[in-house]
Tab-separated table of C-alpha atoms in Angstrom:
chain	number	residue	atom	x	y	z
X	11	MET	CA	118.369	-13.405	-16.561
X	12	VAL	CA	115.442	-13.923	-18.772
X	13	CYS	CA	115.335	-14.258	-22.113
X	14	PHE	CA	112.134	-14.804	-24.694
X	15	ARG	CA	111.017	-15.311	-28.607
X	16	LEU	CA	107.795	-15.324	-29.904
X	17	PHE	CA	108.057	-17.373	-33.594
X	18	PRO	CA	104.294	-17.209	-35.706
X	19	VAL	CA	102.056	-20.276	-35.765
X	20	PRO	CA	103.311	-21.884	-38.789
X	21	GLY	CA	101.505	-20.819	-42.291
X	22	SER	CA	100.740	-17.033	-40.230
X	23	GLY	CA	103.242	-15.928	-42.247
X	24	LEU	CA	106.287	-13.190	-41.047
X	25	VAL	CA	105.208	-11.517	-38.478
X	26	LEU	CA	107.179	-8.611	-37.050
X	27	VAL	CA	106.729	-9.141	-33.591
X	28	CYS	CA	107.194	-5.679	-32.313
X	29	LEU	CA	104.167	-3.989	-34.637
X	30	VAL	CA	101.957	-6.086	-35.169
X	31	LEU	CA	101.436	-8.454	-32.349
X	32	GLY	CA	98.091	-9.441	-31.638
X	33	ALA	CA	96.571	-10.190	-35.192
X	34	VAL	CA	98.420	-13.339	-34.622
X	35	ARG	CA	95.298	-15.074	-32.907
X	36	SER	CA	98.690	-18.050	-31.418
X	37	TYR	CA	102.005	-18.063	-31.751
X	38	ALA	CA	105.243	-20.586	-29.513
X	39	LEU	CA	105.859	-18.706	-26.311
X	40	GLU	CA	109.854	-19.278	-26.150
X	41	LEU	CA	112.097	-18.846	-23.097
X	42	ASN	CA	115.731	-19.779	-22.092
X	43	LEU	CA	116.807	-18.872	-18.238
X	44	THR	CA	119.891	-18.714	-17.718
X	45	ASP	CA	121.087	-18.735	-14.319
X	46	SER	CA	124.369	-15.727	-12.292
X	47	GLU	CA	126.845	-17.206	-14.814
X	48	ASN	CA	124.552	-16.951	-17.469
X	49	ALA	CA	123.954	-20.833	-18.521
X	50	THR	CA	120.703	-22.311	-19.450
X	51	CYS	CA	119.093	-23.920	-16.541
X	52	LEU	CA	116.046	-24.192	-18.096
X	53	TYR	CA	114.739	-24.265	-22.002
X	54	ALA	CA	110.736	-24.239	-23.040
X	55	LYS	CA	109.461	-23.155	-26.237
X	56	TRP	CA	105.396	-24.128	-25.663
X	57	GLN	CA	102.197	-23.119	-27.991
X	58	MET	CA	98.731	-22.806	-25.254
X	59	ASN	CA	95.008	-21.689	-25.771
X	60	PHE	CA	92.514	-21.557	-23.573
X	61	THR	CA	88.514	-21.217	-22.942
X	62	VAL	CA	87.177	-20.212	-20.544
X	63	ARG	CA	82.683	-20.628	-20.060
X	64	TYR	CA	80.998	-18.144	-17.232
X	65	GLU	CA	77.681	-16.306	-15.615
X	66	THR	CA	77.084	-13.328	-17.360
X	67	THR	CA	74.074	-11.224	-16.020
X	68	ASN	CA	70.895	-12.151	-17.730
X	69	LYS	CA	72.297	-15.682	-15.919
X	70	THR	CA	73.350	-16.945	-20.202
X	71	TYR	CA	76.657	-18.552	-20.263
X	72	LYS	CA	78.984	-16.956	-23.264
X	73	THR	CA	82.928	-18.746	-23.551
X	74	VAL	CA	85.769	-16.483	-25.324
X	75	THR	CA	88.580	-17.815	-26.253
X	76	ILE	CA	92.061	-17.155	-25.186
X	77	SER	CA	94.545	-17.759	-27.855
X	78	ASP	CA	96.320	-14.683	-29.013
X	79	HIS	CA	99.108	-13.437	-25.348
X	80	GLY	CA	99.459	-9.770	-26.495
X	81	THR	CA	102.238	-8.061	-24.608
X	82	VAL	CA	103.644	-11.588	-22.776
X	83	THR	CA	106.631	-10.801	-19.351
X	84	TYR	CA	108.879	-14.000	-17.947
X	85	ASN	CA	108.277	-12.275	-13.762
X	86	GLY	CA	109.306	-14.201	-11.272
X	87	SER	CA	110.648	-17.134	-13.395
X	88	ILE	CA	113.150	-19.106	-11.653
X	89	CYS	CA	116.265	-21.356	-12.101
X	90	GLY	CA	115.093	-23.432	-8.604
X	91	ASP	CA	117.710	-23.938	-5.253
X	92	ASP	CA	117.312	-25.559	-2.348
X	93	GLN	CA	115.034	-24.205	-1.135
X	94	ASN	CA	112.128	-23.747	-4.852
X	95	GLY	CA	112.392	-25.833	-7.502
X	96	PRO	CA	112.683	-23.764	-10.824
X	97	LYS	CA	109.319	-22.899	-12.472
X	98	ILE	CA	107.759	-21.129	-15.168
X	99	ALA	CA	105.659	-17.910	-14.890
X	100	VAL	CA	103.710	-15.462	-18.034
X	101	GLN	CA	101.655	-12.528	-18.177
X	102	PHE	CA	99.899	-12.369	-20.672
X	103	GLY	CA	97.034	-10.097	-22.031
X	104	PRO	CA	94.498	-8.353	-19.235
X	105	GLY	CA	95.360	-10.476	-16.214
X	106	PHE	CA	96.597	-13.849	-17.438
X	107	SER	CA	98.892	-15.257	-15.956
X	108	TRP	CA	99.983	-19.148	-16.032
X	109	ILE	CA	102.363	-21.043	-14.155
X	110	ALA	CA	104.755	-24.675	-14.577
X	111	ASN	CA	106.298	-26.639	-10.855
X	112	PHE	CA	109.125	-28.816	-11.528
X	113	THR	CA	110.811	-31.109	-9.290
X	114	LYS	CA	112.782	-32.941	-8.903
X	115	ALA	CA	113.842	-36.936	-7.657
X	116	ALA	CA	117.208	-38.436	-8.175
X	117	SER	CA	117.050	-39.009	-11.340
X	118	THR	CA	113.699	-37.674	-12.388
X	119	TYR	CA	111.993	-34.458	-12.640
X	120	SER	CA	109.010	-33.778	-12.675
X	121	ILE	CA	106.338	-31.200	-14.686
X	122	ASP	CA	104.348	-31.500	-11.505
X	123	SER	CA	101.561	-28.743	-11.947
X	124	VAL	CA	100.189	-25.863	-14.266
X	125	SER	CA	98.203	-22.927	-12.166
X	126	PHE	CA	96.205	-21.035	-15.096
X	127	SER	CA	94.416	-17.396	-13.599
X	128	TYR	CA	91.913	-15.666	-15.776
X	129	ASN	CA	90.513	-11.687	-14.560
X	130	THR	CA	86.256	-11.610	-15.382
X	131	GLY	CA	86.622	-8.483	-13.794
X	132	ASP	CA	88.171	-7.415	-18.091
X	133	ASN	CA	84.279	-5.910	-19.998
X	134	THR	CA	86.840	-6.644	-23.363
X	135	THR	CA	87.491	-10.135	-22.675
X	136	PHE	CA	84.573	-10.901	-20.235
X	137	PRO	CA	81.853	-8.832	-21.242
X	138	ASP	CA	78.806	-8.358	-19.455
X	139	ALA	CA	80.315	-11.599	-16.659
X	140	GLU	CA	78.032	-11.875	-13.184
X	141	ASP	CA	80.477	-12.450	-11.022
X	142	LYS	CA	83.945	-10.176	-11.457
X	143	GLY	CA	87.540	-10.851	-9.743
X	144	ILE	CA	91.033	-12.502	-10.518
X	145	LEU	CA	90.042	-16.980	-11.258
X	146	THR	CA	92.810	-19.294	-11.018
X	147	VAL	CA	92.446	-23.642	-11.931
X	148	ASP	CA	95.144	-25.472	-10.931
X	149	GLU	CA	95.885	-28.375	-12.383
X	150	LEU	CA	98.376	-31.651	-10.796
X	151	LEU	CA	100.615	-33.421	-13.825
X	152	ALA	CA	102.812	-35.242	-12.848
X	153	ILE	CA	104.776	-35.991	-15.875
X	154	ARG	CA	108.472	-38.054	-15.255
X	155	ILE	CA	111.007	-37.239	-17.098
X	156	PRO	CA	114.666	-38.766	-17.291
X	157	LEU	CA	116.430	-36.342	-15.683
X	158	ASN	CA	119.270	-34.237	-18.379
X	159	ASP	CA	116.142	-35.869	-21.078
X	160	LEU	CA	114.195	-32.939	-22.958
X	161	PHE	CA	110.422	-34.002	-22.615
X	162	ARG	CA	108.590	-33.364	-26.281
X	163	CYS	CA	105.000	-33.063	-27.195
X	164	ASN	CA	103.645	-32.424	-30.059
X	165	SER	CA	99.687	-34.366	-29.669
X	166	LEU	CA	97.321	-32.399	-28.431
X	167	SER	CA	97.104	-32.152	-24.687
X	168	THR	CA	94.005	-31.420	-23.658
X	169	LEU	CA	92.769	-29.913	-18.803
X	170	GLU	CA	89.460	-30.071	-18.435
X	171	LYS	CA	88.625	-28.464	-15.173
X	172	ASN	CA	85.579	-25.457	-13.590
X	173	ASP	CA	84.235	-24.598	-16.900
X	174	VAL	CA	87.809	-23.768	-18.151
X	175	VAL	CA	90.254	-26.147	-21.278
X	176	GLN	CA	93.482	-25.974	-21.097
X	177	HIS	CA	94.524	-26.508	-24.432
X	178	TYR	CA	98.514	-27.405	-24.752
X	179	TRP	CA	101.133	-28.613	-28.280
X	180	ASP	CA	103.934	-28.954	-30.300
X	181	VAL	CA	105.666	-28.397	-26.191
X	182	LEU	CA	108.954	-29.015	-25.410
X	183	VAL	CA	110.678	-27.914	-22.292
X	184	GLN	CA	113.242	-29.284	-19.626
X	185	ALA	CA	114.345	-28.518	-16.628
X	186	PHE	CA	116.889	-28.810	-14.425
X	187	VAL	CA	119.286	-28.267	-17.423
X	188	GLN	CA	123.088	-30.022	-17.499
X	189	ASN	CA	125.900	-28.206	-17.234
X	190	GLY	CA	124.034	-24.403	-19.956
X	191	THR	CA	123.865	-27.345	-23.403
X	192	VAL	CA	119.749	-28.276	-23.315
X	193	SER	CA	120.052	-31.593	-23.974
X	194	THR	CA	119.770	-33.317	-27.830
X	195	ASN	CA	117.988	-36.559	-26.227
X	196	GLU	CA	113.891	-35.924	-26.646
X	197	PHE	CA	111.648	-38.271	-23.752
X	198	LEU	CA	108.288	-38.829	-25.279
X	199	CYS	CA	104.842	-38.054	-23.972
X	200	ASP	CA	102.629	-40.940	-24.394
X	201	LYS	CA	100.600	-39.901	-26.855
X	202	ASP	CA	103.207	-38.964	-28.853
X	203	LYS	CA	104.363	-42.735	-28.770
X	204	THR	CA	103.119	-44.120	-31.295
X	205	SER	CA	103.624	-48.876	-30.314
X	206	THR	CA	102.778	-48.454	-27.049
X	207	VAL	CA	98.928	-48.504	-27.389
X	208	ALA	CA	96.919	-50.414	-30.355
X	209	PRO	CA	95.049	-47.790	-31.429
X	210	THR	CA	90.567	-48.344	-31.652
X	211	ILE	CA	88.424	-47.418	-33.765
X	212	HIS	CA	85.524	-45.216	-31.645
X	213	THR	CA	82.564	-46.504	-34.334
X	214	THR	CA	78.748	-45.689	-31.179
X	215	VAL	CA	78.039	-41.773	-32.737
X	216	PRO	CA	74.778	-40.996	-30.302
X	217	SER	CA	71.697	-39.320	-32.869
X	218	PRO	CA	70.704	-35.743	-32.664
X	219	THR	CA	67.951	-34.676	-31.278
X	220	THR	CA	67.199	-32.563	-33.950
X	221	THR	CA	68.555	-33.819	-37.578
X	222	PRO	CA	70.633	-31.860	-40.238
X	223	THR	CA	70.049	-30.459	-42.738
X	224	PRO	CA	71.741	-32.575	-45.748
X	225	LYS	CA	74.800	-30.769	-47.892
X	226	GLU	CA	76.288	-31.253	-51.334
X	227	LYS	CA	78.778	-32.822	-51.259
X	228	PRO	CA	81.673	-31.249	-50.414
X	229	GLU	CA	84.328	-29.966	-53.332
X	230	ALA	CA	87.682	-31.439	-52.652
X	231	GLY	CA	90.997	-29.827	-52.345
X	232	THR	CA	94.417	-30.176	-52.503
X	233	TYR	CA	96.861	-30.489	-49.236
X	234	SER	CA	100.562	-30.562	-48.880
X	235	VAL	CA	103.277	-30.025	-46.611
X	236	ASN	CA	107.003	-28.095	-46.911
X	237	ASN	CA	109.975	-29.491	-45.292
X	238	GLY	CA	112.376	-27.600	-46.511
X	239	ASN	CA	111.822	-27.127	-50.570
X	240	ASP	CA	110.245	-30.095	-50.650
X	241	THR	CA	106.851	-32.317	-50.517
X	242	CYS	CA	106.599	-34.788	-47.594
X	243	LEU	CA	102.686	-34.689	-46.927
X	244	LEU	CA	99.984	-34.486	-49.688
X	245	ALA	CA	96.204	-34.907	-48.847
X	246	THR	CA	93.268	-34.900	-51.866
X	247	MET	CA	89.781	-34.870	-50.182
X	248	GLY	CA	86.284	-33.069	-50.237
X	249	LEU	CA	85.164	-32.608	-46.094
X	250	GLN	CA	82.760	-32.442	-44.613
X	251	LEU	CA	81.985	-32.160	-41.007
X	252	ASN	CA	79.506	-33.544	-38.766
X	253	ILE	CA	78.951	-31.866	-35.193
X	254	THR	CA	76.909	-32.544	-32.332
X	255	GLN	CA	76.529	-29.835	-29.851
X	256	ASP	CA	73.745	-28.993	-27.089
X	257	LYS	CA	71.616	-31.415	-28.978
X	258	VAL	CA	72.252	-29.242	-32.229
X	259	ALA	CA	73.312	-31.482	-35.339
X	260	SER	CA	75.141	-29.202	-38.074
X	261	VAL	CA	76.606	-30.036	-41.682
X	262	ILE	CA	78.725	-28.428	-42.693
X	263	ASN	CA	81.204	-28.500	-45.967
X	264	ILE	CA	84.949	-26.760	-45.650
X	265	ASN	CA	85.654	-24.969	-48.763
X	266	PRO	CA	88.870	-25.622	-50.030
X	267	ASN	CA	89.234	-22.178	-51.187
X	268	THR	CA	89.412	-20.536	-48.550
X	269	THR	CA	91.722	-23.488	-46.137
X	270	HIS	CA	95.430	-23.407	-46.055
X	271	SER	CA	97.147	-26.385	-45.033
X	272	THR	CA	100.412	-26.048	-42.910
X	273	GLY	CA	102.091	-28.951	-40.498
X	274	SER	CA	105.405	-30.958	-39.565
X	275	CYS	CA	106.781	-34.594	-40.870
X	276	ARG	CA	109.165	-36.554	-39.177
X	277	SER	CA	110.524	-39.860	-39.460
X	278	HIS	CA	107.056	-41.421	-38.083
X	279	THR	CA	104.366	-39.275	-37.816
X	280	ALA	CA	103.215	-36.702	-39.903
X	281	LEU	CA	100.898	-33.665	-38.643
X	282	LEU	CA	98.562	-31.971	-41.399
X	283	ARG	CA	96.954	-28.624	-40.513
X	284	LEU	CA	94.380	-26.999	-42.310
X	285	ASN	CA	92.836	-23.651	-41.054
X	286	SER	CA	90.607	-21.200	-42.103
X	287	SER	CA	88.844	-17.975	-40.160
X	288	THR	CA	86.585	-20.431	-38.418
X	289	ILE	CA	88.223	-22.697	-37.692
X	290	LYS	CA	91.679	-22.399	-35.836
X	291	TYR	CA	92.961	-26.522	-36.096
X	292	LEU	CA	91.667	-29.265	-38.196
X	293	ASP	CA	94.493	-31.659	-37.296
X	294	PHE	CA	95.422	-35.088	-39.191
X	295	VAL	CA	98.217	-36.370	-37.197
X	296	PHE	CA	99.616	-40.107	-39.128
X	297	ALA	CA	102.250	-42.679	-36.942
X	298	VAL	CA	103.548	-45.261	-38.140
X	299	LYS	CA	102.951	-49.296	-37.501
X	300	ASN	CA	105.277	-51.875	-37.180
X	301	GLU	CA	107.875	-50.093	-38.896
X	302	ASN	CA	106.074	-51.402	-42.682
X	303	ARG	CA	102.988	-49.344	-42.281
X	304	PHE	CA	101.160	-46.142	-41.825
X	305	TYR	CA	97.195	-44.749	-40.299
X	306	LEU	CA	95.704	-42.072	-39.416
X	307	LYS	CA	96.677	-41.995	-35.392
X	308	GLU	CA	94.549	-39.157	-34.124
X	309	VAL	CA	92.324	-35.826	-35.607
X	310	ASN	CA	92.861	-32.703	-33.434
X	311	ILE	CA	89.930	-29.608	-34.258
X	312	SER	CA	88.795	-25.877	-32.556
X	313	MET	CA	86.211	-24.019	-34.564
X	314	TYR	CA	83.363	-21.881	-34.407
X	315	LEU	CA	80.398	-21.580	-35.307
X	316	VAL	CA	77.329	-19.949	-35.598
X	317	ASN	CA	76.237	-18.827	-32.370
X	318	GLY	CA	79.643	-17.528	-31.336
X	319	SER	CA	81.419	-20.346	-29.500
X	320	VAL	CA	83.907	-23.011	-29.674
X	321	PHE	CA	83.647	-26.862	-30.878
X	322	SER	CA	87.227	-28.371	-29.517
X	323	ILE	CA	87.270	-31.870	-29.419
X	324	ALA	CA	90.327	-34.311	-29.394
X	325	ASN	CA	91.654	-38.431	-29.797
X	326	ASN	CA	94.660	-40.181	-29.834
X	327	ASN	CA	93.131	-43.004	-30.436
X	328	LEU	CA	92.265	-43.695	-34.342
X	329	SER	CA	92.428	-45.784	-36.690
X	330	TYR	CA	91.701	-45.299	-39.785
X	331	TRP	CA	93.073	-44.834	-43.800
X	332	ASP	CA	96.099	-48.126	-43.406
X	333	ALA	CA	97.724	-48.989	-46.511
X	334	PRO	CA	101.931	-49.958	-46.935
X	335	LEU	CA	104.933	-46.940	-46.359
X	336	GLY	CA	105.717	-46.167	-50.185
X	337	SER	CA	101.929	-46.236	-51.367
X	338	SER	CA	98.686	-42.652	-50.844
X	339	TYR	CA	95.851	-44.152	-49.295
X	340	MET	CA	93.029	-43.916	-51.408
X	341	CYS	CA	88.712	-43.424	-51.462
X	342	ASN	CA	87.175	-42.691	-53.782
X	343	LYS	CA	83.134	-43.275	-52.306
X	344	GLU	CA	82.120	-41.746	-48.744
X	345	GLN	CA	83.623	-42.630	-45.388
X	346	THR	CA	83.184	-41.721	-42.290
X	347	VAL	CA	85.936	-41.081	-39.481
X	348	SER	CA	84.785	-41.163	-36.076
X	349	VAL	CA	86.258	-38.947	-34.344
X	350	SER	CA	84.026	-39.140	-31.031
X	351	GLY	CA	79.641	-39.300	-30.973
X	352	ALA	CA	79.645	-35.644	-31.560
X	353	PHE	CA	82.110	-34.712	-34.664
X	354	GLN	CA	82.803	-36.660	-37.673
X	355	ILE	CA	83.971	-35.954	-40.821
X	356	ASN	CA	82.791	-37.189	-43.772
X	357	THR	CA	85.171	-37.523	-46.541
X	358	PHE	CA	85.090	-37.237	-50.633
X	359	ASP	CA	87.710	-38.597	-53.410
X	360	LEU	CA	90.174	-39.154	-51.027
X	361	ARG	CA	93.801	-39.487	-51.519
X	362	VAL	CA	96.832	-39.112	-49.029
X	363	GLN	CA	100.422	-39.526	-48.817
X	364	PRO	CA	102.382	-38.831	-45.551
X	365	PHE	CA	105.742	-40.094	-45.724
X	366	ASN	CA	107.498	-40.716	-48.537
X	367	VAL	CA	106.300	-38.413	-50.566
X	368	THR	CA	108.892	-37.770	-54.047
X	369	GLN	CA	109.278	-35.369	-56.212
X	370	GLY	CA	106.336	-33.680	-54.961
X	371	LYS	CA	103.611	-36.864	-56.080
X	372	TYR	CA	102.318	-38.995	-55.307
X	373	SER	CA	104.158	-42.258	-55.061
X	374	THR	CA	101.724	-44.235	-58.699
X	375	ASP	CA	100.727	-41.413	-61.512
X	376	GLY	CA	99.992	-44.508	-64.017
X	377	VAL	CA	103.829	-45.723	-64.943
X	378	SER	CA	103.972	-49.347	-65.852
X	379	LEU	CA	107.174	-49.807	-64.373
X	380	CYS	CA	110.171	-52.951	-64.414
X	381	CYS	CA	111.808	-55.078	-61.783
X	382	PRO	CA	114.438	-57.461	-63.785
X	383	GLY	CA	114.051	-61.255	-63.364
X	384	LEU	CA	109.859	-59.579	-61.508
X	385	GLY	CA	108.502	-59.566	-64.297
X	386	VAL	CA	106.474	-55.907	-65.726
X	387	TYR	CA	104.082	-54.313	-63.106
X	388	SER	CA	102.129	-51.840	-63.236
X	389	GLY	CA	103.324	-48.919	-60.542
X	390	VAL	CA	103.969	-52.644	-57.690
X	391	ILE	CA	106.563	-51.833	-55.453
X	392	SER	CA	109.738	-55.039	-55.470
X	393	ALA	CA	112.104	-53.851	-52.080
X	394	HIS	CA	115.303	-54.771	-54.288
X	395	CYS	CA	114.437	-52.325	-56.381
X	396	ASN	CA	112.617	-49.568	-55.555
X	397	LEU	CA	109.777	-49.350	-57.459
X	398	ARG	CA	106.415	-47.845	-56.870
X	399	LEU	CA	103.660	-48.880	-55.077
X	400	PRO	CA	100.672	-49.010	-56.181
X	401	ALA	CA	98.128	-46.674	-54.345
X	402	GLN	CA	95.542	-48.747	-51.524
X	403	ASP	CA	92.419	-48.682	-52.133
X	404	CYS	CA	89.948	-48.496	-49.396
X	405	SER	CA	86.803	-51.403	-48.904
X	406	ALA	CA	84.855	-48.679	-49.509
X	407	ASP	CA	86.165	-48.527	-53.489
X	408	ASP	CA	86.593	-52.638	-52.669
X	409	ASP	CA	83.216	-52.939	-52.785
X	410	ASN	CA	82.238	-51.733	-55.703
X	411	PHE	CA	84.076	-54.226	-57.800
X	412	LEU	CA	81.800	-57.491	-56.553
X	413	VAL	CA	78.996	-56.379	-58.108
X	414	PRO	CA	80.601	-56.786	-61.193
X	415	ILE	CA	82.166	-60.240	-60.771
X	416	ALA	CA	79.246	-61.301	-58.674
X	417	VAL	CA	77.087	-60.244	-62.157
X	418	GLY	CA	80.112	-62.238	-64.099
X	419	ALA	CA	80.313	-65.375	-62.269
X	420	ALA	CA	76.359	-65.075	-62.381
X	421	LEU	CA	76.760	-65.057	-66.013
X	422	ALA	CA	79.243	-67.578	-66.631
X	423	GLY	CA	77.256	-70.316	-64.514
X	424	VAL	CA	73.976	-69.720	-66.837
X	425	LEU	CA	76.317	-70.015	-69.705
X	426	ILE	CA	77.721	-73.381	-67.971
X	427	LEU	CA	74.346	-74.462	-67.517
X	428	VAL	CA	72.348	-73.992	-71.710
X	429	LEU	CA	75.681	-75.811	-72.917
X	430	LEU	CA	75.181	-78.241	-70.875
X	431	ALA	CA	71.765	-79.126	-71.377
X	432	TYR	CA	72.791	-78.420	-74.765
X	433	PHE	CA	74.899	-81.478	-75.739
X	434	ILE	CA	72.988	-83.488	-73.159
X	435	GLY	CA	69.461	-82.927	-75.634
X	436	LEU	CA	71.477	-83.191	-78.600
X	437	LYS	CA	73.279	-87.226	-77.039
X	438	HIS	CA	69.939	-88.045	-76.480
X	439	HIS	CA	69.150	-86.544	-80.224
X	440	HIS	CA	72.167	-89.248	-81.490
X	441	ALA	CA	70.958	-91.892	-79.465
X	442	GLY	CA	67.363	-91.908	-80.470
X	443	TYR	CA	68.592	-92.720	-84.114
X	444	GLU	CA	70.826	-95.335	-83.313
X	445	GLN	CA	68.300	-97.539	-82.225
X	446	PHE	CA	66.086	-96.617	-85.325
């Protein structure tokens, strides 16, 4: 027996599944598979979409994104037996299907493989396709998970093969469920683990063939993420996207008035997701390191370009916007986040706090606070009295202080030299009188 529910993507609003599924671009799939005794044997909840590149009858190529699954069925999903392992089988839209296979070892189980099938004979989805028929892409995964653990991967995972790009995120799955109860022990994917690999900064940016027309400074917008009734993430920033595709560079300013924000907050990770009519998602993923600092670890984007193509990039190995936990990171000057050689983000008037937001405000609001025995500080925190941390300024803003400091030091040096020359001259003058 198969039970399933469809949930809208956060921020898309409430959806009446039976009436307006077609109005939602992407939503989570949830499957609760039960055995003959009505006990859960496999549980899964995940989001996915697909981008397919195909050749047309006039020998050009088009790209189509499949994200609206429409009516979904799970025919062929099984718990597994001695001969066959568990399997999730999903059918959706005009001729699309997706299968995930699982295998079991002594103390682990594996997400063994996934396959995606699509029908280029569907003229609505693949207009003017040169080759018509059902095509299948198989991917071997071999993701090993301890038995009786729930596998979680909130990060964006991308598979690319044979002109098909598969995107998965917000994944929860457990095969071989014990005693009909889904485990509370979670096994995280490598991308969700924040302490195993030291992040690196990618700074190599190839020069595009065409130079984009410079754009004016983007308008700064304020974005937030709520956890229940409380705000758990705050961000204020102007965003400018630099995209290079097919050797053509473009600059796009994000309009905060038409951009919506959603996301999630957890103890060691936080997600800010922006979307608009052209941006399917622009994700900023923050992580905690060393239990006392946070940083921007990951950026994912998928958006429609002017030519109708879909631009998608993901990088989960970044290291930007580093600041102490309990504080906010701030940078008023222009700063560049290099996601890849083809995609960079320029930020302006940036301030972000992904953790420990209290009362819906940044950690410092210009308030002078006093901690007994430590004196008076302006926005300084003490672990003993839980005061607020100041905002962590970026190095670009720190450079602003170097010029006045250097000028002041130079003027002070000149003043000292003038005073020394004056006293030396005065001394020689008095000595001349005494000799006379």
